[in-house]
């Protein structure tokens, strides 16, 4: 008999406990998070992520919210496994967590799922962007899907090398640095089934390269699935936001987020992470094009162009209309 999944303490969230910490590579901690009563956690789709909320350690600190991909087994897992690279104060605080520490995490959210009907899957990871690729590879390993993987990483940063080799039955290439990436992509796509799907997760530059090579080789956009690992850093221009419901117009300066501009104008927008990962500040968009810079919305949601995260995302052009 299967135990019922652990219950959530509040809508959309779970209380978990750190039950294991490993170091799969320099600068990376893998945490295993289980329900306090050790019931199975909710199942998830490969490529799903959770938001981890770490309470402050001192009175002058604020809570930290970060999104991490689940890398372990997906069906009624005994624990969620996440890999955390140390980049900045937030991840450093997560690195300081010890076994037994209690945390709040969101329920898994999928925005990077495998397409079941695809005859073959090319999995392309950059750096720690290997984590959702690992979850995909594990799922295909268990279900018999045909996969080939490419991991582009810095010297000594080949976390999960042995796992990838095992899960892909050796069909994995490692490249140290970006040299040769385009040629390797051309080879992989050229040798793959014409209906294969591509999945890429990593920094902005690598993801854009994969998308450009795929488009040049005739891979249709619906067969390319991308997930950014870090928010893209692009120059920001000022723009005007029109509030449809109130008829007001607000100027957003180049060095100001839309969320900051709305708050300064007295418009109440809920927020939490203020860095594009939690989804809390999401607002409806009724006109104009969006420069999506968040890590929360799925490719499908971005393409719809009807919602945005004003803490990081901006207008693609001189003006935007939001339904506020
Ligand atoms: S406040 Fe978290 S996505 Fe904007």
CSV table of C-alpha atoms in Angstrom, one decimal, residues 191 201 272 324:
chain,number,residue,atom,x,y,z
A,191,UNK,CA,22.6,12.9,-36.1
A,201,UNK,CA,19.1,24.9,-19.4
A,272,UNK,CA,8.4,38.5,-2.0
A,324,UNK,CA,-4.3,47.5,-12.9
